[in-house]
C-alpha atoms as one frame of an Amber mdcrd trajectory, in Angstrom:
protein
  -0.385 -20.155 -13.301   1.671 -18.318 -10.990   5.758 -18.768 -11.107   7.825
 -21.096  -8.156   8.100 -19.400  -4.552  11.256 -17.321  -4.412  13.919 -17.520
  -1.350  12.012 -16.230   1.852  15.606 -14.695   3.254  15.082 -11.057   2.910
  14.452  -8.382   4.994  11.143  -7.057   5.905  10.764  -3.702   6.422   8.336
  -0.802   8.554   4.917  -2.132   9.819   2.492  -6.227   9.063  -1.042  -6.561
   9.677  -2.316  -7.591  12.719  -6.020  -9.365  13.604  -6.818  -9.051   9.434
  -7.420 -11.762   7.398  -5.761 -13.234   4.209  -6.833 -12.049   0.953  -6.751
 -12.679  -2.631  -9.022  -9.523  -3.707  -7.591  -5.601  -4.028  -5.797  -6.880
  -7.476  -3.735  -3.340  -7.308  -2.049  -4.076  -3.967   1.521  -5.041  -4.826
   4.715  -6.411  -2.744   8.055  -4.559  -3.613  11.263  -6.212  -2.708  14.845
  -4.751  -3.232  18.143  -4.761  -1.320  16.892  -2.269   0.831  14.369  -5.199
   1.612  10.497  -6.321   1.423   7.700  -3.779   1.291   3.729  -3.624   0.338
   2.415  -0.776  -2.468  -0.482   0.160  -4.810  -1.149   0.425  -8.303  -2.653
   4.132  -8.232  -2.648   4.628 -12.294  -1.053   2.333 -15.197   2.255   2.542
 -14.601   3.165   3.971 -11.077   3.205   2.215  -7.614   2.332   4.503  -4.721
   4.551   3.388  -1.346   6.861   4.384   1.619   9.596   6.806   1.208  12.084
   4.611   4.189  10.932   1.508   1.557  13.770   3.060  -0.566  16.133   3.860
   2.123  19.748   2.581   0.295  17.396   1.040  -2.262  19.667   0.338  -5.395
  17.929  -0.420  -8.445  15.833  -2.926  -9.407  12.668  -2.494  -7.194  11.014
  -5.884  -7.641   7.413  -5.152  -7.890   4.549  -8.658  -7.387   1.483  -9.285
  -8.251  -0.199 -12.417  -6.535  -1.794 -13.146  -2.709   0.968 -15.490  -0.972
   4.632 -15.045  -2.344   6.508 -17.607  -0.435   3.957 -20.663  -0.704   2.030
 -20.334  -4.232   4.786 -17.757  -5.967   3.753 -15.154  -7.776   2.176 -14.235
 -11.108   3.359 -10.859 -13.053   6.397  -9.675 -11.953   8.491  -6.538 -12.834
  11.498  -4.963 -12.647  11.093  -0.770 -12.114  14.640   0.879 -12.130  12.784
   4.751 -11.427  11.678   5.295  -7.968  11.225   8.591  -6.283  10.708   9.658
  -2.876   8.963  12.534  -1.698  11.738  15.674  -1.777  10.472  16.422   1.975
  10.530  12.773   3.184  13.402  13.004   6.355  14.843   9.149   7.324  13.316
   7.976  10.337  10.154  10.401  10.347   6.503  10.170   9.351   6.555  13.580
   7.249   6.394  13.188   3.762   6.895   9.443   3.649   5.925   8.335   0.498
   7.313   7.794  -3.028   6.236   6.391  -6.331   7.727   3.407  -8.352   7.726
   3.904 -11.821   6.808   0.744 -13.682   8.494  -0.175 -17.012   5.416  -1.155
 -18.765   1.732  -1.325 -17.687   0.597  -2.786 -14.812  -1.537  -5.825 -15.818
  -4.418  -4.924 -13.443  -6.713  -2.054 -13.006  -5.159   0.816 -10.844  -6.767
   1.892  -7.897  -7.155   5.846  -7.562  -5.871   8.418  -4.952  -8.281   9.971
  -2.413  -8.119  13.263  -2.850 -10.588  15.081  -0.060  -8.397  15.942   2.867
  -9.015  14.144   6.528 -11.893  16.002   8.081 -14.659  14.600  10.752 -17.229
  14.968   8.597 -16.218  11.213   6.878 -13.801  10.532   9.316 -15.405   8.430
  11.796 -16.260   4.962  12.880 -18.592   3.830  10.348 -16.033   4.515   7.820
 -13.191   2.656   9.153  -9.822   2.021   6.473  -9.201  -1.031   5.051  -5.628
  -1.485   4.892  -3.508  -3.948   3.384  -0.109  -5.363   3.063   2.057  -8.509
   2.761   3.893  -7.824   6.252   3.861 -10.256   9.718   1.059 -10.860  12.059
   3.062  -9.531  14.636   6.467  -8.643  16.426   8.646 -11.628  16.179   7.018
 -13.718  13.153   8.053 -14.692  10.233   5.020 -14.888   8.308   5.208 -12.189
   5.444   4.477 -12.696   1.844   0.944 -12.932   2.312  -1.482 -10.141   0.984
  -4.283  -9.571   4.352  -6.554  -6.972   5.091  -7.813  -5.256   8.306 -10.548
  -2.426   9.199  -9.033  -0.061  11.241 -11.085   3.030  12.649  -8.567   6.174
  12.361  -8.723   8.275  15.762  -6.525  11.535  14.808  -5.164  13.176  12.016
  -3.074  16.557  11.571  -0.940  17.735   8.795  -0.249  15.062   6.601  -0.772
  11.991   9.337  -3.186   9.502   9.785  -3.000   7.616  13.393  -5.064   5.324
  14.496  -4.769   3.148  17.697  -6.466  -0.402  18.151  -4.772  -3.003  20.205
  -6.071  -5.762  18.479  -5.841  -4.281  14.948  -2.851  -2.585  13.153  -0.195
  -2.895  10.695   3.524  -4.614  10.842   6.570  -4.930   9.510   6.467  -5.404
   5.746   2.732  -3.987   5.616   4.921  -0.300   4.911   4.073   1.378   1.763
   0.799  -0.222   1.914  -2.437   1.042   1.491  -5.522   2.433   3.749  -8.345
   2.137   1.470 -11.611   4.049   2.235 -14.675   4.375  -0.027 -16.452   6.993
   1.789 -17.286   9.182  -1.473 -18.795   5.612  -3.089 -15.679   4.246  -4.813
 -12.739   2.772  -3.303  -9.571   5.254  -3.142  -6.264   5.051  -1.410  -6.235
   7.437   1.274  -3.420   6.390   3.360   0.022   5.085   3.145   1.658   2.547
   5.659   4.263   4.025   7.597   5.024   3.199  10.995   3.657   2.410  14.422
   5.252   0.933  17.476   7.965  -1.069  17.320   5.551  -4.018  18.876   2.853
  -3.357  16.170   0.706  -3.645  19.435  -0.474   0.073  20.213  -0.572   1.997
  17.094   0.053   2.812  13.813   0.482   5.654  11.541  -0.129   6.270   7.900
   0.935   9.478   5.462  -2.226  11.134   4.504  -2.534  10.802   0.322  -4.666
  14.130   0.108  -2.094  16.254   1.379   0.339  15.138  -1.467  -1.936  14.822
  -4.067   0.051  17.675  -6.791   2.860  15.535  -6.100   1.498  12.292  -6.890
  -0.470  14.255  -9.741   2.826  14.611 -11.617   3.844  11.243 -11.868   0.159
   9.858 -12.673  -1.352  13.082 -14.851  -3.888  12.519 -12.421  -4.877   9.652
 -13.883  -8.362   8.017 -12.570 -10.204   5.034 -13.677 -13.698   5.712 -12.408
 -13.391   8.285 -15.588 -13.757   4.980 -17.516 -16.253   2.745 -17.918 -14.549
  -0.093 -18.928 -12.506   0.131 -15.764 -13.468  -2.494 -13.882 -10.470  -4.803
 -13.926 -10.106  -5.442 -10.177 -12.198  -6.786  -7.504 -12.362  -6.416  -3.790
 -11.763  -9.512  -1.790 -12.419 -12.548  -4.290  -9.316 -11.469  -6.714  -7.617
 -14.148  -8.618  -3.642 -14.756  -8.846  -4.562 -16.010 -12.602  -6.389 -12.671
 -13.259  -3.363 -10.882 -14.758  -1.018 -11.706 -17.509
């Protein structure tokens, strides 16, 4: 069963999502929390957690990393306690570039890792009938208090350039505490992070912007060896919307 709700008095952090949906699926979605406060992240091989870089702004060790679908009501299942986290040597505080950064767990994570994308943004699979699916455990919107809870959204992405995703719905986006989460997209047939939460505006109301994977995939690479379980057939250890808190460990 999954342990007692911790304290809810903690600060959440970057962008939640707006006009998604709850969900208990997308196993490898995790929520980090740490003085520097509460953030979203993904299992991308067995024992690193792709996020934010400005989720480790003044972080001091431990990063808390949790596996479940509502933190604050039902608790959580597997927890951990990683002490190594990284961000990106480029990332700048307070700017999109290069912000992202990689937990290092101190064991293996109990549930299937999802991979990294690794084709760059280009029009050709870029366009609205391949819209992200991103996820978090952030707010509905500006002003609530309603974090801890893992939802989902589809989100069309309307520019890229460099190493940035943005995309601009007014009823759909991320929020504070969705940061360091993941856009998932499954345009080559299996599902692959290809963005990470990063910002938006500061109403989560007009847009949002995530740090392209692709463009930082050598970096990733040498944490994770490149790791990738659609190279093995037993890896089949998570599921996509009908997930189970009970599932892991």
């Amino acid at each position: 069963g999954c342990a007692p709700p911790p304290d809810r008095d903690v600060e959440v952090l970057g962008t939640p999502i707006v006009g998604g949906v709850p969900t208990t699926g997308w196993d490898p979605v995790v929520m980090l929390q740490s003085n520097a406060g509460l953030c979203s992240g993904t299992v991308i091989s067995p024992d690193v957690v792709l996020t934010a870089a400005h989720c480790l702004d003044g972080a001091v060790a431990p990063v808390n990393v949790y596996w479940c679908d509502d933190y604050y009501n039902v608790g959580y299942d597997h927890h951990m306690a990683a002490t190594d986290f990284y961000p990106h040597p480029d990332y700048l505080v307070g700017a999109a570039t290069a912000d992202i950064a990689v937990v290092l767990l101190p064991q293996e994570s109990p549930v299937t890792p999802v991979p990294i994308n690794r084709e760059l943004a280009s029009e050709d699979w870029l366009d609205p009938s391949n819209p992200f699916t991103f996820l978090g455990f952030g707010v509905t919107g500006y002003g609530l208090a309603d974090n801890g809870v893992k939802r989902e959204v589809e989100i069309d992405i309307d520019q890229f350039y460099d190493d940035v995703l943005l995309y601009m719905d007014k009823a759909h986006n991320t929020c504070f505490g969705d940061s360091g989460g993941p856009g998932m997209t499954d345009h080559a047939g299996d599902w692959a992070v290809a963005g990470v939460n990063s910002g938006g505006d500061g109403a989560c109301a007009q847009y949002g912007i995530a740090v392209e994977v692709a463009f930082y995939e050598a970096w990733i690479d040498g944490y994770t060896g490149g790791w990738d379980p659609y190279a093995d057939d037993d890896a089949d250890g998570w599921t996509v919307g009908d997930g189970d808190c009970d599932d892991a460990d």
